[in-house]
Amino acid sequence: MKRRIIWLIGSLLALVVIVLGLAGNYIYDLAISRNSGVVQLYGGTDKAVEAVSALEEEQKRLEELRSWTSRQKFEQVSIQSEDGLTLKGLYLKNKYPNGKTVVLAHGYKGNSDQLPEVTRFYYRQGYNILKPDARGHGDSEGDYIGYGWPDRLDYVKWIDFLVKEKGEEAIFLHGFSMGASTVLMTSGEDLPSEVKGIISDSAYTNLEDELAHQLKYLYDLPAFPLVDATSIVTKIRAGYSFKEASAVKQVKKNDLPLLIIHGAEDELVPTEMATEIYKAAGGGKDMWIVPGAGHTEGFLVNETEYSTKVIDFVNEAMMEQEEKN
């Protein structure tokens, strides 16, 4: 009888492990694998564009934007990641440079063709612009999505490329959604003095909490034990766990000027996450919660104030660096 009970318990435990393994692999294939059929696990700037593209005035604006983009002479550039992937991106040298460069980090399932509005804004301000394809996205190699964690080391490589190959002396990182968390995670690394500041738009605190939120928000599923199981699968298949991918932990080590932007109506990455990141961050910091804006919609909802906030932040960051030197 005792052996039978032990056998039943062992069988149940084995069944639970198998079920969780299958569930973890399913969610991995849904959210982590490059080959996922899901276009967006959470939204990005494309969603905001689609929401207004039916308006005649906005359609005209988008056509002008596409026309402007097509006239720019983007250079295709590439680097090698520490784990041997070829990562690609687009580099745009300004005809009338102001001596500064911005690295634009796209969101989940995005690529270097995105963020055209912000690209044009920075170009008109005189910036050189680098738009990398994150690993597992666009033209870059990689069969999984890093959600910012392995990507942070890729961005250190991109920064090194800008300094050594392009001679850039004043670099700012500006990320959106997953890209925002990527630049925040990058901020905790040992960065060269050429990096002057970080701008984060709609970042999540860490991958564990964000996926837990998305499971509830999109599918009404509990975080435990699904997130834990998927984290173990991700560690096995992609080499990192969800607990590692933390913007909060990384910004604690940051000593660069930091501007945090987040929509007040963001349901996909809760606005409270911006506050948590702000409180944890080291260095000089500022935060702007954009009234009426959803996920990564700040620039579209209030382009004028958004532009002013960014310009003022960059000027203050440059002044701070000059004072240090």
mmCIF file of C-alpha atoms in Angstrom:
data_model
loop_
_atom_site.group_PDB
_atom_site.id
_atom_site.type_symbol
_atom_site.label_atom_id
_atom_site.label_comp_id
_atom_site.label_asym_id
_atom_site.label_seq_id
_atom_site.Cartn_x
_atom_site.Cartn_y
_atom_site.Cartn_z
ATOM 1 C CA MET A 1 0.000 0.000 0.000
ATOM 2 C CA LYS A 2 2.792 2.383 0.960
ATOM 3 C CA ARG A 3 4.637 1.650 -2.295
ATOM 4 C CA ARG A 4 1.459 2.278 -4.243
ATOM 5 C CA ILE A 5 0.973 5.685 -2.591
ATOM 6 C CA ILE A 6 4.598 6.606 -3.299
ATOM 7 C CA TRP A 7 4.174 5.472 -6.899
ATOM 8 C CA LEU A 8 0.997 7.532 -7.307
ATOM 9 C CA ILE A 9 2.625 10.626 -5.819
ATOM 10 C CA GLY A 10 5.673 10.162 -8.034
ATOM 11 C CA SER A 11 3.477 9.708 -11.091
ATOM 12 C CA LEU A 12 1.487 12.847 -10.286
ATOM 13 C CA LEU A 13 4.675 14.850 -9.803
ATOM 14 C CA ALA A 14 6.040 13.561 -13.096
ATOM 15 C CA LEU A 15 2.782 14.493 -14.819
ATOM 16 C CA VAL A 16 2.907 17.985 -13.342
ATOM 17 C CA VAL A 17 6.504 18.424 -14.539
ATOM 18 C CA ILE A 18 5.563 17.244 -18.038
ATOM 19 C CA VAL A 19 2.536 19.551 -18.214
ATOM 20 C CA LEU A 20 4.530 22.543 -16.975
ATOM 21 C CA GLY A 21 7.308 21.701 -19.409
ATOM 22 C CA LEU A 22 4.839 21.638 -22.288
ATOM 23 C CA ALA A 23 3.233 24.871 -21.109
ATOM 24 C CA GLY A 24 6.618 26.552 -20.684
ATOM 25 C CA ASN A 25 7.707 25.532 -24.169
ATOM 26 C CA TYR A 26 4.388 26.697 -25.619
ATOM 27 C CA ILE A 27 4.734 30.159 -24.070
ATOM 28 C CA TYR A 28 8.402 30.253 -25.117
ATOM 29 C CA ASP A 29 7.374 29.578 -28.709
ATOM 30 C CA LEU A 30 4.651 32.206 -28.385
ATOM 31 C CA ALA A 31 6.669 35.007 -26.799
ATOM 32 C CA ILE A 32 10.409 34.273 -26.915
ATOM 33 C CA SER A 33 11.079 32.403 -30.137
ATOM 34 C CA ARG A 34 11.880 34.487 -33.191
ATOM 35 C CA ASN A 35 9.593 32.300 -35.289
ATOM 36 C CA SER A 36 6.531 33.091 -33.205
ATOM 37 C CA GLY A 37 3.441 33.767 -35.259
ATOM 38 C CA VAL A 38 2.417 36.449 -32.799
ATOM 39 C CA VAL A 39 2.949 39.911 -34.266
ATOM 40 C CA GLN A 40 2.844 41.693 -30.911
ATOM 41 C CA LEU A 41 2.773 40.333 -27.402
ATOM 42 C CA TYR A 42 2.304 43.926 -26.346
ATOM 43 C CA GLY A 43 1.831 47.060 -28.376
ATOM 44 C CA GLY A 44 4.200 49.538 -29.924
ATOM 45 C CA THR A 45 4.210 52.684 -32.004
ATOM 46 C CA ASP A 46 2.565 50.861 -34.918
ATOM 47 C CA LYS A 47 -0.588 50.395 -32.838
ATOM 48 C CA ALA A 48 -0.782 54.117 -32.214
ATOM 49 C CA VAL A 49 -0.247 54.867 -35.905
ATOM 50 C CA GLU A 50 -3.002 52.441 -36.926
ATOM 51 C CA ALA A 51 -5.397 54.009 -34.452
ATOM 52 C CA VAL A 52 -5.216 57.369 -36.195
ATOM 53 C CA SER A 53 -4.275 56.422 -39.746
ATOM 54 C CA ALA A 54 -7.928 56.457 -40.849
ATOM 55 C CA LEU A 55 -8.042 60.221 -40.426
ATOM 56 C CA GLU A 56 -7.398 62.126 -43.643
ATOM 57 C CA GLU A 57 -5.041 64.604 -42.011
ATOM 58 C CA GLU A 58 -3.038 61.832 -40.382
ATOM 59 C CA GLN A 59 -2.858 59.910 -43.639
ATOM 60 C CA LYS A 60 -1.328 62.952 -45.284
ATOM 61 C CA ARG A 61 1.163 63.243 -42.441
ATOM 62 C CA LEU A 62 2.147 59.588 -42.785
ATOM 63 C CA GLU A 63 2.637 59.948 -46.533
ATOM 64 C CA GLU A 64 4.945 62.914 -45.948
ATOM 65 C CA LEU A 65 6.820 60.871 -43.373
ATOM 66 C CA ARG A 66 7.248 57.933 -45.739
ATOM 67 C CA SER A 67 8.430 60.313 -48.448
ATOM 68 C CA TRP A 68 10.980 61.895 -46.095
ATOM 69 C CA THR A 69 12.249 58.480 -44.995
ATOM 70 C CA SER A 70 12.665 57.258 -48.578
ATOM 71 C CA ARG A 71 14.883 60.252 -49.395
ATOM 72 C CA GLN A 72 17.370 59.566 -46.603
ATOM 73 C CA LYS A 73 20.626 57.763 -47.352
ATOM 74 C CA PHE A 74 20.745 55.127 -44.646
ATOM 75 C CA GLU A 75 23.935 53.085 -44.466
ATOM 76 C CA GLN A 76 23.606 49.396 -43.614
ATOM 77 C CA VAL A 77 26.032 48.573 -40.810
ATOM 78 C CA SER A 78 26.796 45.452 -38.771
ATOM 79 C CA ILE A 79 28.660 44.164 -35.727
ATOM 80 C CA GLN A 80 29.413 40.786 -34.163
ATOM 81 C CA SER A 81 27.851 40.007 -30.790
ATOM 82 C CA GLU A 82 29.827 38.368 -28.004
ATOM 83 C CA ASP A 83 28.122 35.060 -28.790
ATOM 84 C CA GLY A 84 28.902 35.223 -32.501
ATOM 85 C CA LEU A 85 25.723 36.655 -34.035
ATOM 86 C CA THR A 86 25.824 39.108 -36.903
ATOM 87 C CA LEU A 87 23.713 42.074 -35.853
ATOM 88 C CA LYS A 88 22.646 44.669 -38.376
ATOM 89 C CA GLY A 89 21.303 48.179 -38.310
ATOM 90 C CA LEU A 90 20.855 51.424 -40.205
ATOM 91 C CA TYR A 91 23.109 54.457 -39.731
ATOM 92 C CA LEU A 92 22.137 57.913 -40.940
ATOM 93 C CA LYS A 93 24.817 60.591 -41.059
ATOM 94 C CA ASN A 94 23.423 64.095 -40.759
ATOM 95 C CA LYS A 95 24.204 66.646 -43.466
ATOM 96 C CA TYR A 96 24.293 69.357 -40.825
ATOM 97 C CA PRO A 97 25.581 67.552 -37.714
ATOM 98 C CA ASN A 98 25.271 69.035 -34.237
ATOM 99 C CA GLY A 99 27.998 66.768 -32.830
ATOM 100 C CA LYS A 100 25.564 64.364 -31.191
ATOM 101 C CA THR A 101 24.337 60.865 -32.032
ATOM 102 C CA VAL A 102 21.245 58.985 -30.917
ATOM 103 C CA VAL A 103 20.745 55.219 -30.860
ATOM 104 C CA LEU A 104 17.057 54.371 -31.325
ATOM 105 C CA ALA A 105 15.953 51.033 -29.835
ATOM 106 C CA HIS A 106 12.750 49.549 -31.263
ATOM 107 C CA GLY A 107 10.181 47.425 -29.442
ATOM 108 C CA TYR A 108 9.076 43.800 -29.490
ATOM 109 C CA LYS A 109 8.776 42.307 -33.002
ATOM 110 C CA GLY A 110 9.975 45.628 -34.416
ATOM 111 C CA ASN A 111 12.942 46.512 -36.605
ATOM 112 C CA SER A 112 15.127 49.386 -37.759
ATOM 113 C CA ASP A 113 12.494 50.613 -40.230
ATOM 114 C CA GLN A 114 10.238 51.634 -37.362
ATOM 115 C CA LEU A 115 10.160 54.863 -35.334
ATOM 116 C CA PRO A 116 10.122 57.099 -38.437
ATOM 117 C CA GLU A 117 8.595 60.065 -36.583
ATOM 118 C CA VAL A 118 11.287 60.072 -33.930
ATOM 119 C CA THR A 119 13.982 59.480 -36.553
ATOM 120 C CA ARG A 120 12.907 62.581 -38.467
ATOM 121 C CA PHE A 121 12.708 64.610 -35.263
ATOM 122 C CA TYR A 122 16.288 63.780 -34.310
ATOM 123 C CA TYR A 123 17.583 64.303 -37.833
ATOM 124 C CA ARG A 124 16.053 67.773 -37.971
ATOM 125 C CA GLN A 125 17.858 68.543 -34.711
ATOM 126 C CA GLY A 126 21.187 67.638 -36.331
ATOM 127 C CA TYR A 127 21.787 64.180 -34.843
ATOM 128 C CA ASN A 128 23.528 61.283 -36.496
ATOM 129 C CA ILE A 129 21.242 58.272 -35.988
ATOM 130 C CA LEU A 130 21.834 54.562 -35.442
ATOM 131 C CA LYS A 131 18.853 52.187 -35.581
ATOM 132 C CA PRO A 132 19.916 48.623 -34.735
ATOM 133 C CA ASP A 133 17.833 45.530 -35.369
ATOM 134 C CA ALA A 134 17.750 43.731 -32.031
ATOM 135 C CA ARG A 135 18.872 40.104 -32.005
ATOM 136 C CA GLY A 136 16.062 37.908 -33.274
ATOM 137 C CA HIS A 137 14.550 40.864 -35.140
ATOM 138 C CA GLY A 138 14.758 42.339 -38.618
ATOM 139 C CA ASP A 139 17.988 41.535 -40.455
ATOM 140 C CA SER A 140 19.912 40.571 -37.313
ATOM 141 C CA GLU A 141 20.688 36.943 -36.551
ATOM 142 C CA GLY A 142 19.354 35.103 -33.522
ATOM 143 C CA ASP A 143 16.544 32.610 -33.025
ATOM 144 C CA TYR A 144 15.181 34.080 -29.789
ATOM 145 C CA ILE A 145 14.122 37.444 -28.380
ATOM 146 C CA GLY A 146 16.248 38.749 -25.522
ATOM 147 C CA TYR A 147 13.839 41.315 -24.044
ATOM 148 C CA GLY A 148 16.805 43.559 -23.326
ATOM 149 C CA TRP A 149 19.017 41.240 -21.303
ATOM 150 C CA PRO A 150 21.467 39.745 -23.830
ATOM 151 C CA ASP A 151 20.725 42.845 -25.933
ATOM 152 C CA ARG A 152 22.370 45.106 -23.349
ATOM 153 C CA LEU A 153 25.742 43.605 -24.257
ATOM 154 C CA ASP A 154 24.893 43.998 -27.941
ATOM 155 C CA TYR A 155 24.328 47.689 -27.300
ATOM 156 C CA VAL A 156 27.708 47.994 -25.629
ATOM 157 C CA LYS A 157 29.092 46.626 -28.901
ATOM 158 C CA TRP A 158 27.059 49.118 -30.941
ATOM 159 C CA ILE A 159 28.348 51.964 -28.779
ATOM 160 C CA ASP A 160 31.903 50.722 -29.313
ATOM 161 C CA PHE A 161 31.196 50.684 -33.063
ATOM 162 C CA LEU A 162 30.011 54.296 -32.994
ATOM 163 C CA VAL A 163 33.036 55.459 -31.040
ATOM 164 C CA LYS A 164 35.716 53.550 -32.962
ATOM 165 C CA GLU A 165 34.254 53.342 -36.470
ATOM 166 C CA LYS A 166 32.247 56.565 -36.673
ATOM 167 C CA GLY A 167 34.175 58.774 -34.268
ATOM 168 C CA GLU A 168 31.061 59.759 -32.316
ATOM 169 C CA GLU A 169 31.769 61.764 -29.165
ATOM 170 C CA ALA A 170 28.322 62.437 -27.668
ATOM 171 C CA ILE A 171 25.911 59.473 -27.724
ATOM 172 C CA PHE A 172 22.389 59.223 -26.335
ATOM 173 C CA LEU A 173 20.318 56.032 -26.105
ATOM 174 C CA HIS A 174 16.562 56.353 -26.678
ATOM 175 C CA GLY A 175 14.417 53.232 -26.458
ATOM 176 C CA PHE A 176 10.727 52.393 -26.782
ATOM 177 C CA SER A 177 8.907 49.565 -24.952
ATOM 178 C CA MET A 178 11.248 46.557 -25.085
ATOM 179 C CA GLY A 179 13.845 48.924 -26.499
ATOM 180 C CA ALA A 180 13.358 51.202 -23.509
ATOM 181 C CA SER A 181 14.065 48.359 -21.110
ATOM 182 C CA THR A 182 17.047 47.461 -23.298
ATOM 183 C CA VAL A 183 18.669 50.881 -22.924
ATOM 184 C CA LEU A 184 17.923 50.855 -19.183
ATOM 185 C CA MET A 185 19.614 47.481 -18.840
ATOM 186 C CA THR A 186 22.506 48.847 -20.899
ATOM 187 C CA SER A 187 22.819 51.779 -18.491
ATOM 188 C CA GLY A 188 24.019 49.417 -15.764
ATOM 189 C CA GLU A 189 27.025 48.303 -17.804
ATOM 190 C CA ASP A 190 30.462 49.914 -17.919
ATOM 191 C CA LEU A 191 29.914 52.445 -20.692
ATOM 192 C CA PRO A 192 32.481 54.783 -22.276
ATOM 193 C CA SER A 193 32.462 58.496 -21.523
ATOM 194 C CA GLU A 194 31.035 59.199 -24.972
ATOM 195 C CA VAL A 195 27.611 58.039 -23.726
ATOM 196 C CA LYS A 196 25.958 61.122 -22.241
ATOM 197 C CA GLY A 197 22.415 60.077 -21.335
ATOM 198 C CA ILE A 198 19.531 57.609 -21.524
ATOM 199 C CA ILE A 199 15.906 58.174 -22.592
ATOM 200 C CA SER A 200 13.355 55.467 -21.797
ATOM 201 C CA ASP A 201 9.841 55.496 -23.257
ATOM 202 C CA SER A 202 7.393 52.916 -21.844
ATOM 203 C CA ALA A 203 9.863 50.477 -20.254
ATOM 204 C CA TYR A 204 8.919 47.482 -18.124
ATOM 205 C CA THR A 205 10.614 46.901 -14.784
ATOM 206 C CA ASN A 206 11.627 43.315 -15.476
ATOM 207 C CA LEU A 207 10.601 40.534 -17.801
ATOM 208 C CA GLU A 208 9.107 38.365 -15.060
ATOM 209 C CA ASP A 209 6.611 41.011 -13.951
ATOM 210 C CA GLU A 210 5.808 42.110 -17.503
ATOM 211 C CA LEU A 211 5.005 38.608 -18.740
ATOM 212 C CA ALA A 212 2.938 37.987 -15.619
ATOM 213 C CA HIS A 213 0.986 41.156 -16.413
ATOM 214 C CA GLN A 214 0.544 40.168 -20.052
ATOM 215 C CA LEU A 215 -0.691 36.661 -19.210
ATOM 216 C CA LYS A 216 -3.376 38.209 -17.021
ATOM 217 C CA TYR A 217 -4.156 41.151 -19.316
ATOM 218 C CA LEU A 218 -4.320 39.264 -22.624
ATOM 219 C CA TYR A 219 -5.260 35.715 -21.633
ATOM 220 C CA ASP A 220 -6.586 35.950 -18.054
ATOM 221 C CA LEU A 221 -4.045 33.325 -16.970
ATOM 222 C CA PRO A 222 -2.199 33.177 -13.632
ATOM 223 C CA ALA A 223 1.493 34.019 -13.467
ATOM 224 C CA PHE A 224 2.333 31.065 -11.257
ATOM 225 C CA PRO A 225 3.438 28.533 -12.286
ATOM 226 C CA LEU A 226 3.411 29.461 -15.987
ATOM 227 C CA VAL A 227 5.955 32.297 -15.837
ATOM 228 C CA ASP A 228 8.292 30.228 -13.658
ATOM 229 C CA ALA A 229 8.081 27.247 -16.024
ATOM 230 C CA THR A 230 8.695 29.434 -19.070
ATOM 231 C CA SER A 231 11.656 31.077 -17.353
ATOM 232 C CA ILE A 232 13.274 27.674 -16.829
ATOM 233 C CA VAL A 233 12.639 26.756 -20.476
ATOM 234 C CA THR A 234 14.095 30.105 -21.579
ATOM 235 C CA LYS A 235 17.217 29.519 -19.489
ATOM 236 C CA ILE A 236 17.691 26.161 -21.192
ATOM 237 C CA ARG A 237 16.886 27.279 -24.734
ATOM 238 C CA ALA A 238 18.075 30.905 -24.782
ATOM 239 C CA GLY A 239 20.558 31.097 -21.921
ATOM 240 C CA TYR A 240 18.852 33.638 -19.669
ATOM 241 C CA SER A 241 16.122 33.617 -17.030
ATOM 242 C CA PHE A 242 13.353 36.131 -16.508
ATOM 243 C CA LYS A 243 14.722 37.253 -13.147
ATOM 244 C CA GLU A 244 17.979 38.271 -14.828
ATOM 245 C CA ALA A 245 16.228 40.560 -17.318
ATOM 246 C CA SER A 246 15.645 43.432 -14.893
ATOM 247 C CA ALA A 247 15.779 47.113 -15.786
ATOM 248 C CA VAL A 248 15.297 47.991 -12.107
ATOM 249 C CA LYS A 249 18.434 46.149 -11.018
ATOM 250 C CA GLN A 250 20.473 47.684 -13.812
ATOM 251 C CA VAL A 251 19.419 51.322 -13.304
ATOM 252 C CA LYS A 252 20.558 51.095 -9.698
ATOM 253 C CA LYS A 253 24.090 50.986 -11.143
ATOM 254 C CA ASN A 254 23.440 53.828 -13.565
ATOM 255 C CA ASP A 255 25.233 57.135 -13.100
ATOM 256 C CA LEU A 256 24.180 58.791 -16.372
ATOM 257 C CA PRO A 257 21.392 61.371 -16.742
ATOM 258 C CA LEU A 258 18.112 59.546 -17.255
ATOM 259 C CA LEU A 259 14.760 60.670 -18.673
ATOM 260 C CA ILE A 260 11.808 58.323 -18.122
ATOM 261 C CA ILE A 261 8.693 58.803 -20.270
ATOM 262 C CA HIS A 262 5.502 56.768 -19.906
ATOM 263 C CA GLY A 263 1.879 57.083 -20.979
ATOM 264 C CA ALA A 264 -0.632 57.750 -18.221
ATOM 265 C CA GLU A 265 -3.093 55.394 -19.947
ATOM 266 C CA ASP A 266 -0.657 52.566 -20.689
ATOM 267 C CA GLU A 267 -2.436 49.267 -20.043
ATOM 268 C CA LEU A 268 0.151 47.047 -21.729
ATOM 269 C CA VAL A 269 3.095 48.114 -19.589
ATOM 270 C CA PRO A 270 1.547 49.527 -16.395
ATOM 271 C CA THR A 271 2.431 53.146 -15.685
ATOM 272 C CA GLU A 272 3.426 52.195 -12.130
ATOM 273 C CA MET A 273 6.456 50.459 -13.604
ATOM 274 C CA ALA A 274 7.848 53.858 -14.628
ATOM 275 C CA THR A 275 7.628 55.042 -11.034
ATOM 276 C CA GLU A 276 9.400 51.925 -9.770
ATOM 277 C CA ILE A 277 12.215 52.392 -12.276
ATOM 278 C CA TYR A 278 12.515 56.088 -11.402
ATOM 279 C CA LYS A 279 12.796 55.397 -7.685
ATOM 280 C CA ALA A 280 15.461 52.749 -8.233
ATOM 281 C CA ALA A 281 17.593 54.721 -10.680
ATOM 282 C CA GLY A 282 20.925 56.220 -9.755
ATOM 283 C CA GLY A 283 22.342 59.398 -11.267
ATOM 284 C CA GLY A 284 20.431 62.501 -12.306
ATOM 285 C CA LYS A 285 16.901 61.619 -13.365
ATOM 286 C CA ASP A 286 13.578 63.040 -14.461
ATOM 287 C CA MET A 287 10.207 61.482 -15.251
ATOM 288 C CA TRP A 288 7.324 62.613 -17.435
ATOM 289 C CA ILE A 289 3.977 60.796 -17.365
ATOM 290 C CA VAL A 290 2.197 61.797 -20.579
ATOM 291 C CA PRO A 291 -1.517 62.592 -20.010
ATOM 292 C CA GLY A 292 -3.869 60.711 -22.320
ATOM 293 C CA ALA A 293 -1.141 58.549 -23.853
ATOM 294 C CA GLY A 294 -1.235 54.774 -24.123
ATOM 295 C CA HIS A 295 1.710 52.492 -24.756
ATOM 296 C CA THR A 296 4.554 54.395 -26.539
ATOM 297 C CA GLU A 297 2.042 57.006 -27.694
ATOM 298 C CA GLY A 298 3.688 59.999 -26.003
ATOM 299 C CA PHE A 299 5.323 61.415 -29.147
ATOM 300 C CA LEU A 300 2.120 61.035 -31.179
ATOM 301 C CA VAL A 301 -0.171 62.423 -28.493
ATOM 302 C CA ASN A 302 1.948 65.473 -27.667
ATOM 303 C CA GLU A 303 4.824 65.862 -30.114
ATOM 304 C CA THR A 304 5.549 69.460 -29.104
ATOM 305 C CA GLU A 305 6.030 68.823 -25.395
ATOM 306 C CA TYR A 306 7.763 65.514 -26.055
ATOM 307 C CA SER A 307 10.277 67.263 -28.303
ATOM 308 C CA THR A 308 10.841 70.013 -25.766
ATOM 309 C CA LYS A 309 11.379 67.510 -22.949
ATOM 310 C CA VAL A 310 13.969 65.607 -24.990
ATOM 311 C CA ILE A 311 15.814 68.736 -26.155
ATOM 312 C CA ASP A 312 15.952 70.165 -22.632
ATOM 313 C CA PHE A 313 17.133 66.833 -21.236
ATOM 314 C CA VAL A 314 19.935 66.540 -23.790
ATOM 315 C CA ASN A 315 21.082 70.123 -23.177
ATOM 316 C CA GLU A 316 21.146 69.608 -19.418
ATOM 317 C CA ALA A 317 22.975 66.294 -19.790
ATOM 318 C CA MET A 318 25.627 67.897 -21.979
ATOM 319 C CA MET A 319 26.064 70.759 -19.511
ATOM 320 C CA GLU A 320 26.411 68.259 -16.667
ATOM 321 C CA GLN A 321 29.113 66.378 -18.541
ATOM 322 C CA GLU A 322 30.983 69.612 -19.325
ATOM 323 C CA GLU A 323 30.921 70.558 -15.647
ATOM 324 C CA LYS A 324 32.358 67.175 -14.702
ATOM 325 C CA ASN A 325 35.180 67.612 -17.169
#
